Amino acid sequence: MEMLGAILELGKTILAPISEYYKYHRSVDEHMKNLKRKRDDLECKKSDIESKMRAELLPRKKPKREVEFWLQKVKTINVEIQNTEQEAERGKYFSRMHVGKIACQKIQEVTELIDQSCGFGESLVIDPPVSYGDELPTRALVGERTAEITMEKIWKHLLDEDCGMIGVRGMGGVGKTTIMKQINNRLLKERDKFNHVIWVTVSKAFDVIKLQNEIASMLHPNPLKSEDETTRAGKLYAALKEMKKCVLILDDLWNAFPLENIGIPEPTSENGCKLVLTTRDAKVCDGMNCKTIKVELLSIKESHDLFLKTVGCDVSNIPEDVVEGVVKQCARLPLAIITIAGSLKNVVDVFEWRNTLNELRKSTKGSAHVDAPVFKSLQFSYVRLKDKKLQDCLLCCALYPEDYEIYRDELIEHLIGEKVIESMKSRQEELDQGHTLLNKLENACLLEGGSKYVEKRRFVKMHDLIRDMALQIAGAKFLVLEDVPNEEEWGNDVEKVSLMCKRGSKFPDVSPKCPKLSTLLLRGYVKIIPDSFFVHLHGLRVLHVDCLEFKSLPNSVSDLKHLTSLRLNNYDLKCVPSLAKLTALRSLDLSGGSLEEMPRDLQMLVNLRYLNVGSFITNQEKMPPGILPELCQLQVLKLPLFCLEVNGEEMVRLKKLESFEGAFDGVKGFNTYVESLEEGGPSHYTYVVNEKKPASQLGVAELGESVILSDCNICLLPKDVRALIICESIIYGMKVIFGESWKKSVWFKKGCEEIEYINSYFETFSLRSLEILDLFGLNNLKGLFREERVAPAPVVPLGTFSRLKQFSISVCRNIKKLFTPGLMQNLENIDVYNCTQLEEIIGGSEASDEVEEEEAKEIVKIFPRLRNLRLQYLPELKTICSSSNVILCDSLNYIEISGCPKLKRLPLSLHLIDGELSSPPSSLQIRIKKERWESLEWDNHDMKIVLEPFIEWSQ
């Protein structure tokens, strides 16, 4: 009997998978029909939710995060169902079981998504966090007494209930913008005065739609979509009307306008709003019915002090009358003083000072467009550069629109195309020279530097007066207009043309004859460029087109044989004409479009150094064979990461490559390329391999700036990896990769379901270099660190996560504790979302009562650099940290607590000064429900009172 029982059990074991195979194989058609019905149900639910959400998205509302995640999941599963349907249509016999099994799984997932949609509550939207405004970078006030008097006048009128509109006027370069930036930042510090501060730079080229867009871009969410000015004005009016006690600052206004045309509510004592504008023209203040405040010139003493401070060296050996003579030539104007003094930095030779004074006295007296005292000082600074490359670089910047933030990398590419930067041995040498030129112009106070976005992309800006001066110096050689001129307006001597077309303007049917034209920049919303336009422009070397509403270039571009730089930044671009004749081309940038296929005759561009095809290629999955081996001069190659693959053997031919972003067609090709690299290969790269292979077979452990491995089971990472992103959602992953953290990053899209602890999964190295850790949808994740039973605390390699600045975890259902005490001291951002079992942010280790009592005597400060803390939809969260831990508010900027019903303590603390709590940072924002705030327990009840003014109550 025992033998018979064993045989029966063995039979069950053998027959079970056969039975399962047969069930899926036999019923695949039925499963697919059920899946399609479920998918249709899901689509109906999705449509209903999107319709309801659109109806609820009034101004100042935004979708709930859980709704956004749900919609992303629906998109993802629709793609997966489509792939399953395609496999079913192929009808291969042995794949039927697999299709049936997948269909059953997808039916269950779709059912879960439909069930989840029932838990969104009555509303799908929430009020966003209040934006008080942005602190603006600014230099210190010049002319302390004069500027402070002006500032106090402005401040007094801002606090005057009967004064709704204030006009700050003064000549160009006198410091109006600097003063108003100081006012803007002061308003942000003294939040009890106003609720919102909005800054918009208007500039000379006034346009209703542009101004509406600028204002709307500062609102969350942006209320404008309609193209009709009147409808847009109504929507903007409704959004701004809700914002009580709002200060709107319009900088550099050149024309008066009726407020209702834009959609700006009239400032009144009832709504507590203010409108402040800066302008050079007193008539603008009168036309806007403002209370006018004039910004005066500096006093003689202030001029002298500012000049000596900017020169930055000892001038005691320079005769006093020479120094004062130079200062006098600056006409007490801050911009003129700064530029002239900047040109004399560290100059101690008396002969050079005397020569400077003589040249200033002889310089041009200005024109109708630039104030005479300003123009002659700015022109002198230009002449004093004495380096044609620097002068040409400055003039090139004047081709860009007023107040335009010119990205350094794009400008340097422009300068290479113009041959301002000559061809060198390597691309890096050319970039180094470009940055050196721009740094020198910044040091000479002729350009302003800055950076934006999280990736810190650097840019330069020209003061509008310096731009006017540069255009006057260029004269007839430059043509910079807002619209395409008629044929008779194109001069025979014009060398560089920049056309910034207004929105919706039609490109005229012209065929200019400009034999000397070498540079053409087209910017705006041009619908079509006629084929005749380029027929006579045979000398063109640089052609940059930044437009939106055309799908192809005219065929006449194919005959521009001398073209060295071609950039097409156009999201609607589908194709480009033949490039066969453009053999002089050194730089080709097609990063802005959505091309149907790679350009024809690309292999003919044998002199190409820079190729950027970062857009999507809709009809091609692989780079056509034979192209890359011909482009052996390439130094930079940027290709789409997820829709165009390259052959590794062809990549081997690119020996001069310094920077690469792209996807390989498989592990074999990737390994072939890696093995061919000499001295590490490109210094900047993003490699993508789309295969299910372990990292040990990819050869990437020692390689590295950025490696993205999709659908892989990975155990090794590059030594200098900065960001680790592990997620199960392709949409979420794409958002992260193309956001702030793709540099030096590794992304795991799938194949990571089994991860329980991060440190044990990546046990071959210490994660010391990580700055960003982003985890999403890891249902088996139990913790960041595996705890050893025999040890009182987790065993963590020294230095693990010691550089981590940003931590994000979402939809990880099983994790109960995040951090270990004593680690993560450099964290700046913590974002925890929808982890349903999470109980602790920092878990306390088990210890004896004596140890606990000893530890309780000392308060330990955690997360000393924390700036942002978001805890959302954590139903089991009980504590952030133990009672002996506190988070100092010194660096905190934003806190959001929502969906955490069991959280009892908010461990915030402030320094004690003379027995009283210090003030929190002025930028601090706390978003929380009022009832949750009232239920929190506090170590010091005074903390609650001090922090309440910084709260924005959530719904």
mmCIF file of C-alpha atoms in Angstrom, residues 46-224:
data_model
loop_
_atom_site.group_PDB
_atom_site.id
_atom_site.type_symbol
_atom_site.label_atom_id
_atom_site.label_comp_id
_atom_site.label_asym_id
_atom_site.label_seq_id
_atom_site.Cartn_x
_atom_site.Cartn_y
_atom_site.Cartn_z
ATOM 1 C CA LYS A 46 -10.147 54.813 -17.501
ATOM 2 C CA SER A 47 -12.248 57.019 -19.791
ATOM 3 C CA ASP A 48 -14.717 57.779 -16.969
ATOM 4 C CA ILE A 49 -11.912 58.653 -14.565
ATOM 5 C CA GLU A 50 -10.156 60.914 -17.082
ATOM 6 C CA SER A 51 -13.442 62.706 -17.868
ATOM 7 C CA LYS A 52 -14.212 63.224 -14.199
ATOM 8 C CA MET A 53 -10.673 64.395 -13.523
ATOM 9 C CA ARG A 54 -10.832 66.945 -16.358
ATOM 10 C CA ALA A 55 -14.066 68.301 -14.897
ATOM 11 C CA GLU A 56 -12.520 68.602 -11.431
ATOM 12 C CA LEU A 57 -9.222 70.133 -12.591
ATOM 13 C CA LEU A 58 -10.142 73.695 -11.815
ATOM 14 C CA PRO A 59 -7.382 76.290 -11.430
ATOM 15 C CA ARG A 60 -5.064 75.510 -8.520
ATOM 16 C CA LYS A 61 -6.033 71.819 -8.513
ATOM 17 C CA LYS A 62 -3.929 68.796 -9.457
ATOM 18 C CA PRO A 63 -4.630 65.045 -9.787
ATOM 19 C CA LYS A 64 -4.154 62.810 -6.776
ATOM 20 C CA ARG A 65 -0.872 60.982 -6.968
ATOM 21 C CA GLU A 66 -2.590 57.595 -6.576
ATOM 22 C CA VAL A 67 -4.779 58.441 -9.606
ATOM 23 C CA GLU A 68 -1.704 59.360 -11.673
ATOM 24 C CA PHE A 69 -0.023 56.071 -10.721
ATOM 25 C CA TRP A 70 -3.190 54.154 -11.606
ATOM 26 C CA LEU A 71 -3.356 55.764 -15.053
ATOM 27 C CA GLN A 72 0.309 54.926 -15.609
ATOM 28 C CA LYS A 73 -0.356 51.288 -14.707
ATOM 29 C CA VAL A 74 -3.276 51.184 -17.156
ATOM 30 C CA LYS A 75 -1.025 52.439 -19.954
ATOM 31 C CA THR A 76 1.613 49.847 -19.080
ATOM 32 C CA ILE A 77 -0.789 46.906 -18.949
ATOM 33 C CA ASN A 78 -2.402 47.961 -22.247
ATOM 34 C CA VAL A 79 1.014 47.674 -23.915
ATOM 35 C CA GLU A 80 1.557 44.260 -22.319
ATOM 36 C CA ILE A 81 -1.889 43.050 -23.460
ATOM 37 C CA GLN A 82 -1.153 44.261 -26.987
ATOM 38 C CA ASN A 83 2.079 42.230 -26.986
ATOM 39 C CA THR A 84 0.157 39.163 -25.783
ATOM 40 C CA GLU A 85 -2.406 39.615 -28.573
ATOM 41 C CA GLN A 86 0.375 39.807 -31.157
ATOM 42 C CA GLU A 87 1.890 36.581 -29.846
ATOM 43 C CA ALA A 88 -1.531 34.918 -29.980
ATOM 44 C CA GLU A 89 -2.034 36.045 -33.586
ATOM 45 C CA ARG A 90 1.216 34.400 -34.622
ATOM 46 C CA GLY A 91 -0.505 31.153 -33.608
ATOM 47 C CA LYS A 92 2.558 28.988 -32.937
ATOM 48 C CA TYR A 93 1.488 25.669 -31.403
ATOM 49 C CA PHE A 94 3.974 25.535 -28.542
ATOM 50 C CA SER A 95 3.401 29.143 -27.539
ATOM 51 C CA ARG A 96 -0.334 28.652 -26.945
ATOM 52 C CA MET A 97 0.206 27.433 -23.394
ATOM 53 C CA HIS A 98 2.382 30.493 -22.640
ATOM 54 C CA VAL A 99 -0.208 32.841 -24.156
ATOM 55 C CA GLY A 100 -3.000 31.213 -22.156
ATOM 56 C CA LYS A 101 -1.059 31.495 -18.941
ATOM 57 C CA ILE A 102 -0.133 35.151 -19.554
ATOM 58 C CA ALA A 103 -3.751 35.940 -20.470
ATOM 59 C CA CYS A 104 -4.964 34.533 -17.134
ATOM 60 C CA GLN A 105 -2.384 36.594 -15.262
ATOM 61 C CA LYS A 106 -3.372 39.739 -17.119
ATOM 62 C CA ILE A 107 -7.070 39.123 -16.432
ATOM 63 C CA GLN A 108 -6.255 39.043 -12.712
ATOM 64 C CA GLU A 109 -4.133 42.234 -12.963
ATOM 65 C CA VAL A 110 -6.853 44.077 -14.894
ATOM 66 C CA THR A 111 -9.458 42.990 -12.329
ATOM 67 C CA GLU A 112 -7.239 44.359 -9.535
ATOM 68 C CA LEU A 113 -6.851 47.674 -11.374
ATOM 69 C CA ILE A 114 -10.615 47.995 -11.783
ATOM 70 C CA ASP A 115 -11.062 47.268 -8.060
ATOM 71 C CA GLN A 116 -8.388 49.836 -7.152
ATOM 72 C CA SER A 117 -10.223 52.540 -9.089
ATOM 73 C CA CYS A 118 -13.165 52.193 -6.701
ATOM 74 C CA GLY A 119 -11.037 53.395 -3.794
ATOM 75 C CA PHE A 120 -10.154 56.877 -5.048
ATOM 76 C CA GLY A 121 -12.863 58.562 -2.996
ATOM 77 C CA GLU A 122 -15.307 61.232 -4.071
ATOM 78 C CA SER A 123 -12.691 63.498 -5.623
ATOM 79 C CA LEU A 124 -9.807 62.669 -7.958
ATOM 80 C CA VAL A 125 -7.907 65.947 -7.406
ATOM 81 C CA ILE A 126 -6.337 67.878 -4.563
ATOM 82 C CA ASP A 127 -5.089 71.376 -3.958
ATOM 83 C CA PRO A 128 -1.351 71.558 -4.678
ATOM 84 C CA PRO A 129 1.124 72.897 -2.135
ATOM 85 C CA VAL A 130 1.041 76.684 -2.025
ATOM 86 C CA SER A 131 3.862 78.229 -3.999
ATOM 87 C CA TYR A 132 4.923 81.405 -2.269
ATOM 88 C CA GLY A 133 7.324 82.205 -5.071
ATOM 89 C CA ASP A 134 10.920 81.564 -6.021
ATOM 90 C CA GLU A 135 13.960 83.150 -4.433
ATOM 91 C CA LEU A 136 15.944 84.887 -7.162
ATOM 92 C CA PRO A 137 19.741 84.960 -7.399
ATOM 93 C CA THR A 138 20.989 88.533 -7.275
ATOM 94 C CA ARG A 139 24.135 90.490 -6.614
ATOM 95 C CA ALA A 140 24.499 92.707 -3.560
ATOM 96 C CA LEU A 141 22.888 96.120 -3.761
ATOM 97 C CA VAL A 142 25.143 98.750 -5.247
ATOM 98 C CA GLY A 143 24.999 102.262 -3.890
ATOM 99 C CA GLU A 144 23.815 101.172 -0.486
ATOM 100 C CA ARG A 145 22.202 104.424 0.633
ATOM 101 C CA THR A 146 20.512 105.306 -2.672
ATOM 102 C CA ALA A 147 19.282 101.750 -3.231
ATOM 103 C CA GLU A 148 18.022 101.365 0.334
ATOM 104 C CA ILE A 149 16.057 104.602 0.139
ATOM 105 C CA THR A 150 14.409 103.348 -3.064
ATOM 106 C CA MET A 151 13.718 99.936 -1.562
ATOM 107 C CA GLU A 152 12.063 101.445 1.490
ATOM 108 C CA LYS A 153 9.836 103.594 -0.713
ATOM 109 C CA ILE A 154 8.733 100.510 -2.646
ATOM 110 C CA TRP A 155 8.210 98.529 0.562
ATOM 111 C CA LYS A 156 6.133 101.317 2.095
ATOM 112 C CA HIS A 157 3.826 101.406 -0.923
ATOM 113 C CA LEU A 158 3.528 97.599 -0.897
ATOM 114 C CA LEU A 159 2.190 97.753 2.658
ATOM 115 C CA ASP A 160 -0.146 100.638 1.855
ATOM 116 C CA GLU A 161 -3.672 99.206 1.439
ATOM 117 C CA ASP A 162 -4.703 102.102 -0.800
ATOM 118 C CA CYS A 163 -1.832 101.580 -3.252
ATOM 119 C CA GLY A 164 -2.445 98.699 -5.660
ATOM 120 C CA MET A 165 -0.039 99.419 -8.532
ATOM 121 C CA ILE A 166 3.565 100.592 -8.242
ATOM 122 C CA GLY A 167 5.830 101.658 -11.094
ATOM 123 C CA VAL A 168 9.598 101.579 -10.563
ATOM 124 C CA ARG A 169 11.228 103.633 -13.329
ATOM 125 C CA GLY A 170 14.761 104.605 -14.200
ATOM 126 C CA MET A 171 17.242 104.617 -17.062
ATOM 127 C CA GLY A 172 18.713 101.352 -18.356
ATOM 128 C CA GLY A 173 21.455 99.954 -16.156
ATOM 129 C CA VAL A 174 20.495 101.955 -13.067
ATOM 130 C CA GLY A 175 19.643 98.850 -11.020
ATOM 131 C CA LYS A 176 15.844 98.531 -11.172
ATOM 132 C CA THR A 177 15.895 94.756 -11.619
ATOM 133 C CA THR A 178 18.449 94.217 -8.858
ATOM 134 C CA ILE A 179 16.357 96.260 -6.418
ATOM 135 C CA MET A 180 13.181 94.371 -7.304
ATOM 136 C CA LYS A 181 14.933 91.009 -6.920
ATOM 137 C CA GLN A 182 15.850 92.096 -3.396
ATOM 138 C CA ILE A 183 12.217 93.059 -2.806
ATOM 139 C CA ASN A 184 11.075 89.679 -4.172
ATOM 140 C CA ASN A 185 13.383 87.794 -1.792
ATOM 141 C CA ARG A 186 12.369 89.966 1.157
ATOM 142 C CA LEU A 187 8.695 89.220 0.481
ATOM 143 C CA LEU A 188 9.467 85.492 0.603
ATOM 144 C CA LYS A 189 11.103 85.888 4.010
ATOM 145 C CA GLU A 190 8.275 87.962 5.507
ATOM 146 C CA ARG A 191 5.392 85.656 4.632
ATOM 147 C CA ASP A 192 2.933 87.316 6.956
ATOM 148 C CA LYS A 193 2.672 90.196 4.468
ATOM 149 C CA PHE A 194 1.583 88.333 1.295
ATOM 150 C CA ASN A 195 0.611 84.805 0.287
ATOM 151 C CA HIS A 196 2.168 84.606 -3.193
ATOM 152 C CA VAL A 197 4.915 86.340 -5.158
ATOM 153 C CA ILE A 198 5.057 85.960 -8.964
ATOM 154 C CA TRP A 199 7.994 87.311 -10.991
ATOM 155 C CA VAL A 200 7.766 87.690 -14.767
ATOM 156 C CA THR A 201 10.317 89.283 -17.126
ATOM 157 C CA VAL A 202 8.444 91.052 -19.947
ATOM 158 C CA SER A 203 11.141 92.720 -22.114
ATOM 159 C CA LYS A 204 10.889 94.883 -25.222
ATOM 160 C CA ALA A 205 9.067 92.492 -27.552
ATOM 161 C CA PHE A 206 5.659 92.693 -25.843
ATOM 162 C CA ASP A 207 3.233 89.927 -26.789
ATOM 163 C CA VAL A 208 -0.102 89.198 -25.084
ATOM 164 C CA ILE A 209 0.098 85.405 -25.424
ATOM 165 C CA LYS A 210 3.720 85.339 -24.308
ATOM 166 C CA LEU A 211 2.938 87.389 -21.192
ATOM 167 C CA GLN A 212 -0.086 85.195 -20.429
ATOM 168 C CA ASN A 213 2.104 82.104 -20.769
ATOM 169 C CA GLU A 214 4.809 83.539 -18.528
ATOM 170 C CA ILE A 215 2.328 84.328 -15.744
ATOM 171 C CA ALA A 216 0.486 81.018 -16.117
ATOM 172 C CA SER A 217 3.746 79.057 -15.957
ATOM 173 C CA MET A 218 4.144 80.278 -12.375
ATOM 174 C CA LEU A 219 0.780 78.799 -11.368
ATOM 175 C CA HIS A 220 0.200 75.173 -10.378
ATOM 176 C CA PRO A 221 -1.424 73.766 -12.357
ATOM 177 C CA ASN A 222 -1.051 75.911 -15.446
ATOM 178 C CA PRO A 223 -4.612 77.022 -16.384
ATOM 179 C CA LEU A 224 -3.931 77.922 -20.040
#
